[in-house]
PDB file of C-alpha atoms (C1' of nucleotides) in Angstrom:
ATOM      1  CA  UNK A   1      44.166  16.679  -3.127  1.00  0.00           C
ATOM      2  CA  UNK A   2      47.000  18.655  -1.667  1.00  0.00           C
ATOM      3  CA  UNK A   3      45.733  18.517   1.781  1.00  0.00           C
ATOM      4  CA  UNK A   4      46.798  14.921   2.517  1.00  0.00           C
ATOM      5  CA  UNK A   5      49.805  15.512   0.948  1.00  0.00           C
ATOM      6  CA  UNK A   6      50.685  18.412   3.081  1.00  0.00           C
ATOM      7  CA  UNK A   7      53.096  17.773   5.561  1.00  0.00           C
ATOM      8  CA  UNK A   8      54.725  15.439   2.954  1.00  0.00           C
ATOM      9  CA  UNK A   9      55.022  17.749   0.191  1.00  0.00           C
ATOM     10  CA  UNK A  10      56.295  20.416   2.821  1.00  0.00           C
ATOM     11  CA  UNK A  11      58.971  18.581   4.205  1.00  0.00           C
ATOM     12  CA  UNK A  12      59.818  17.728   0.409  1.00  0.00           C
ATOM     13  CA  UNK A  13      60.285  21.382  -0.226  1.00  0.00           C
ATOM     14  CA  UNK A  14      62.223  22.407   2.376  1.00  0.00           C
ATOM     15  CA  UNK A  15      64.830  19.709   1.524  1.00  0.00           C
ATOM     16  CA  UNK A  16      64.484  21.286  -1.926  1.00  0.00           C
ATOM     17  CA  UNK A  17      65.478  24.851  -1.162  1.00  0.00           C
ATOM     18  CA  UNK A  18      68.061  24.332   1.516  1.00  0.00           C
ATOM     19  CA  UNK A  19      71.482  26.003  -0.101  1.00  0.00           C
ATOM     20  CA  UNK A  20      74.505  24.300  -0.999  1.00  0.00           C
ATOM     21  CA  UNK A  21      77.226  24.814   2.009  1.00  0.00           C
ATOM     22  CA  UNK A  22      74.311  24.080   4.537  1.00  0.00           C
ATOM     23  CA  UNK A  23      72.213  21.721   6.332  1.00  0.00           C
ATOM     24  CA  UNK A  24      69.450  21.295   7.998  1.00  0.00           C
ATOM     25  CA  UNK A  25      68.112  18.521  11.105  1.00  0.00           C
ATOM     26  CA  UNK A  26      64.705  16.240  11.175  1.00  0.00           C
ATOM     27  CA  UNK A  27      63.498  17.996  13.781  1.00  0.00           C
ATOM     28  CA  UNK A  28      63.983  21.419  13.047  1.00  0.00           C
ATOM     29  CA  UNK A  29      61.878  20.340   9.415  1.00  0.00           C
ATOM     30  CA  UNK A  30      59.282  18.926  11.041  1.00  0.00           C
ATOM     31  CA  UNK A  31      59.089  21.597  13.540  1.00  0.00           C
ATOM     32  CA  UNK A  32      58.646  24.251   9.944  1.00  0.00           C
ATOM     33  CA  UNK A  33      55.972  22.071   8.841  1.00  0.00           C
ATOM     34  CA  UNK A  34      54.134  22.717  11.826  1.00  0.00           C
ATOM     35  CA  UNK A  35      54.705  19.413  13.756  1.00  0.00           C
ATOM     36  CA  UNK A  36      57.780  19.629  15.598  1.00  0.00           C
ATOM     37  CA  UNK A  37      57.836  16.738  17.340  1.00  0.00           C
ATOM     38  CA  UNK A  38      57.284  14.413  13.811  1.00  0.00           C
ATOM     39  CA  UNK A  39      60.746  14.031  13.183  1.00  0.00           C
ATOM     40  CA  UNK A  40      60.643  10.386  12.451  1.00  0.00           C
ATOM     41  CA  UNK A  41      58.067  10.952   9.591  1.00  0.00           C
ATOM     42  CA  UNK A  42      60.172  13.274   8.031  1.00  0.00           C
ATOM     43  CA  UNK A  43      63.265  10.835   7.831  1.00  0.00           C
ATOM     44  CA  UNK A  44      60.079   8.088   6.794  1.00  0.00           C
ATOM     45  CA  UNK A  45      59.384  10.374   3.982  1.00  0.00           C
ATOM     46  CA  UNK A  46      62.985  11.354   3.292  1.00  0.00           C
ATOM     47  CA  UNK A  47      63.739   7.978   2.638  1.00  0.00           C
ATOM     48  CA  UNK A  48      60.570   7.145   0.337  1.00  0.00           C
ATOM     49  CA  UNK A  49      60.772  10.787  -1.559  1.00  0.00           C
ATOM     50  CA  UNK A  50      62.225  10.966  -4.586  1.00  0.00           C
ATOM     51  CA  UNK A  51      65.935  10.473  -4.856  1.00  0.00           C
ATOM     52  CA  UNK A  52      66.634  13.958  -6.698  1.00  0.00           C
ATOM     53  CA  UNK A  53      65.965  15.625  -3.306  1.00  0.00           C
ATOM     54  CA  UNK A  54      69.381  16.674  -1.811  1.00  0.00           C
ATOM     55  CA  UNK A  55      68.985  14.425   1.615  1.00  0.00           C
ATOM     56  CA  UNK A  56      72.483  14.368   2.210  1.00  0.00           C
ATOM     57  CA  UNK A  57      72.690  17.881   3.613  1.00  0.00           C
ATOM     58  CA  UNK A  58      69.937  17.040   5.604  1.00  0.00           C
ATOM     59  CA  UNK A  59      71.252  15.375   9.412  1.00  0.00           C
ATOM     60  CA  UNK A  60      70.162  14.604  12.971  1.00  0.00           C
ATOM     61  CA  UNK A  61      70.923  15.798  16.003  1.00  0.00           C
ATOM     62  CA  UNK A  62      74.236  14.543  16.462  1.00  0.00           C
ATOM     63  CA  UNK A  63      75.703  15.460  13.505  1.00  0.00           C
ATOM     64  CA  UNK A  64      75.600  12.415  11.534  1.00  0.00           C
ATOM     65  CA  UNK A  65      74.816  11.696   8.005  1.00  0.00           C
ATOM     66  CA  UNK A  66      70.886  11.082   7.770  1.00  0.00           C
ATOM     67  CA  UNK A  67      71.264   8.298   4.962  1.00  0.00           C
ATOM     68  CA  UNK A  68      74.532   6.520   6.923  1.00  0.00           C
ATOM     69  CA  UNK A  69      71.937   4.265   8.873  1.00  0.00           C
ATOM     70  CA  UNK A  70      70.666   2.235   5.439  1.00  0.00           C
ATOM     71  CA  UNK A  71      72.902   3.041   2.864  1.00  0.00           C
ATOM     72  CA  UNK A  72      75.774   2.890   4.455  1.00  0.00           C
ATOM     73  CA  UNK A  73      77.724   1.878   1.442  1.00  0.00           C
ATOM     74  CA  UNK A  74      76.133   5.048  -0.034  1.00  0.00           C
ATOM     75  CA  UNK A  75      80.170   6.936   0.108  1.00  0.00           C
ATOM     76  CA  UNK A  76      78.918   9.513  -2.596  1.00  0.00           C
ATOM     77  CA  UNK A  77      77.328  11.519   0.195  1.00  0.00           C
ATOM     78  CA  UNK A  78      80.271  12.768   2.526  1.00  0.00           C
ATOM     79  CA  UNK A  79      82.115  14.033  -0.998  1.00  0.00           C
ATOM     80  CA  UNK A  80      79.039  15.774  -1.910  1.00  0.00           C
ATOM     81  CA  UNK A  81      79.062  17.536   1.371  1.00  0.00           C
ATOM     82  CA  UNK A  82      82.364  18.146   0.886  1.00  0.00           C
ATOM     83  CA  UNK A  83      81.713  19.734  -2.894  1.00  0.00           C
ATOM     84  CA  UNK A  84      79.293  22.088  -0.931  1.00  0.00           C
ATOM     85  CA  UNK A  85      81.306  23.298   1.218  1.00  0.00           C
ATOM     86  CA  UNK A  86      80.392  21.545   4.308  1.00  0.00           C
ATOM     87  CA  UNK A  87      83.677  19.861   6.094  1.00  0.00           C
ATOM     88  CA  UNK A  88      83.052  15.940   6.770  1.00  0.00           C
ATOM     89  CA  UNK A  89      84.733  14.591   9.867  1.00  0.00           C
ATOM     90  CA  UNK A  90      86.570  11.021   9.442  1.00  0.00           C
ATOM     91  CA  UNK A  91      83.359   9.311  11.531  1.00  0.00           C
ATOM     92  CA  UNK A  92      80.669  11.273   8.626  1.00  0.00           C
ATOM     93  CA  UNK A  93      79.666  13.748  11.425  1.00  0.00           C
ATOM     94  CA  UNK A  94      79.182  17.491  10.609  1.00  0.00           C
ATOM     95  CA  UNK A  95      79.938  20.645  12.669  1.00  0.00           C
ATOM     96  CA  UNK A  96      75.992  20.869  12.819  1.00  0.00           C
ATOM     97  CA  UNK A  97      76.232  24.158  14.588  1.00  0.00           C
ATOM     98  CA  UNK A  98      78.193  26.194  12.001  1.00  0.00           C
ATOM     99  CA  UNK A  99      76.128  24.439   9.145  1.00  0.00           C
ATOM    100  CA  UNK A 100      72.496  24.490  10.446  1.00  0.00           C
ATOM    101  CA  UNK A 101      70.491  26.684   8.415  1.00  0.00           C
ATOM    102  CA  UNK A 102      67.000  28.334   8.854  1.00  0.00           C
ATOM    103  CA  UNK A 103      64.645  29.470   6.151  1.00  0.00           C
ATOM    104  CA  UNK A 104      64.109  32.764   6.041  1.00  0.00           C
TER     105      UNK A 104
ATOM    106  C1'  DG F   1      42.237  -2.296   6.189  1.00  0.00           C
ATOM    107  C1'  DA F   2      45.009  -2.885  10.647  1.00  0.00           C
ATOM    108  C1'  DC F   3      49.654  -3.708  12.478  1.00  0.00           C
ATOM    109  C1'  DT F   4      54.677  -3.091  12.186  1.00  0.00           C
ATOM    110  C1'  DT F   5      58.862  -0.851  11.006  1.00  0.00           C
ATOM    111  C1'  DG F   6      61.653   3.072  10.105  1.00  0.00           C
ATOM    112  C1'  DA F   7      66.782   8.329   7.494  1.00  0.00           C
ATOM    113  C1'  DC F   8      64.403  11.125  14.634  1.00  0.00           C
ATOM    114  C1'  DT F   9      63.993  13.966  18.943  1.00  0.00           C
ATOM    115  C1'  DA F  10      63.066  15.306  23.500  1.00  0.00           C
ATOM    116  C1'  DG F  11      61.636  14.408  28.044  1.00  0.00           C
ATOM    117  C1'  DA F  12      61.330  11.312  32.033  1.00  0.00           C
ATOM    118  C1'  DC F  13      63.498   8.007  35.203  1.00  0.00           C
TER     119       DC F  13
ATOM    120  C1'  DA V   1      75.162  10.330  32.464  1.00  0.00           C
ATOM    121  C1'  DG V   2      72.740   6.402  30.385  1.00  0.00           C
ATOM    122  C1'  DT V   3      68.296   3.997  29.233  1.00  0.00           C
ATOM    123  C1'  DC V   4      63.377   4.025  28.064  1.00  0.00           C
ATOM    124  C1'  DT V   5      58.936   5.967  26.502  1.00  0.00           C
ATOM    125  C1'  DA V   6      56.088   8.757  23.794  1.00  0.00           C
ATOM    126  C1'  DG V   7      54.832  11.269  19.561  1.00  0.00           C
ATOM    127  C1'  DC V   8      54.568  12.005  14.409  1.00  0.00           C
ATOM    128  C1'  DC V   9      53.767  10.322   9.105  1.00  0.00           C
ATOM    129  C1'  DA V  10      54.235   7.172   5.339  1.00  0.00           C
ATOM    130  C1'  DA V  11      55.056   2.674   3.157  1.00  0.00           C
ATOM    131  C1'  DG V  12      55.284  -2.382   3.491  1.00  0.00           C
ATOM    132  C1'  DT V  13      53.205  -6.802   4.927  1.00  0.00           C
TER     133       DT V  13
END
DNA sequence: GACTTGACTAGAC
DNA sequence: AGTCTAGCCAAGT
């Protein structure tokens, strides 16, 4: 039962235990949940998962909000950022390189 | 049940 | 330096 679930349920829990004042990219997820190049399937699953999971700390590449592409409107996130710890820039990018964060 | 789209990234041209 | 292709997984049609 868990097996197909897998990859899903990993990617879930990572989101789940990444602390507040951090964040974390698609790829580098994917890459912990032993398929680095399935970044796209983690935002697929991101945005399908449950909406407890604390996506807004997770971001791509380039710094920008993950959930900025569809729910734009969604303005909660950059505050929530904020409330963590983690400084928003006017255009919702991220200093990505003083936030990133790796499991240990 | 197969095809298409989508919160992405990296490499090739 | 900018544009395009390929690769992954899940959900919708």
């Amino acid at each position: 039962m868990e097996k197909n679930d897998n990859f899903k349920t990993r990617v879930l829990s990572l989101v789940k235990i990444i602390p507040k004042g951090r964040v974390m990219t698609y790829g580098q997820i994917a890459a912990l949940c032993g398929k680095p190049n399935a970044a796209r399937a983690v935002g697929t699953i991101a945005h399908y998962g449950p909406s407890e999971l604390p996506w807004q700390r997770v971001v791509n590449k380039t710094g920008g909000l993950a959930s900025a592409y569809t729910y734009g409107g969604r303005v909660g996130q950059k505050a929530q950022l904020e409330a963590d710890g983690v400084i928003v820039d006017k255009h919702n990018k991220i200093d990505i390189e003083k936030y990133i964060w790796w499991p240990k």
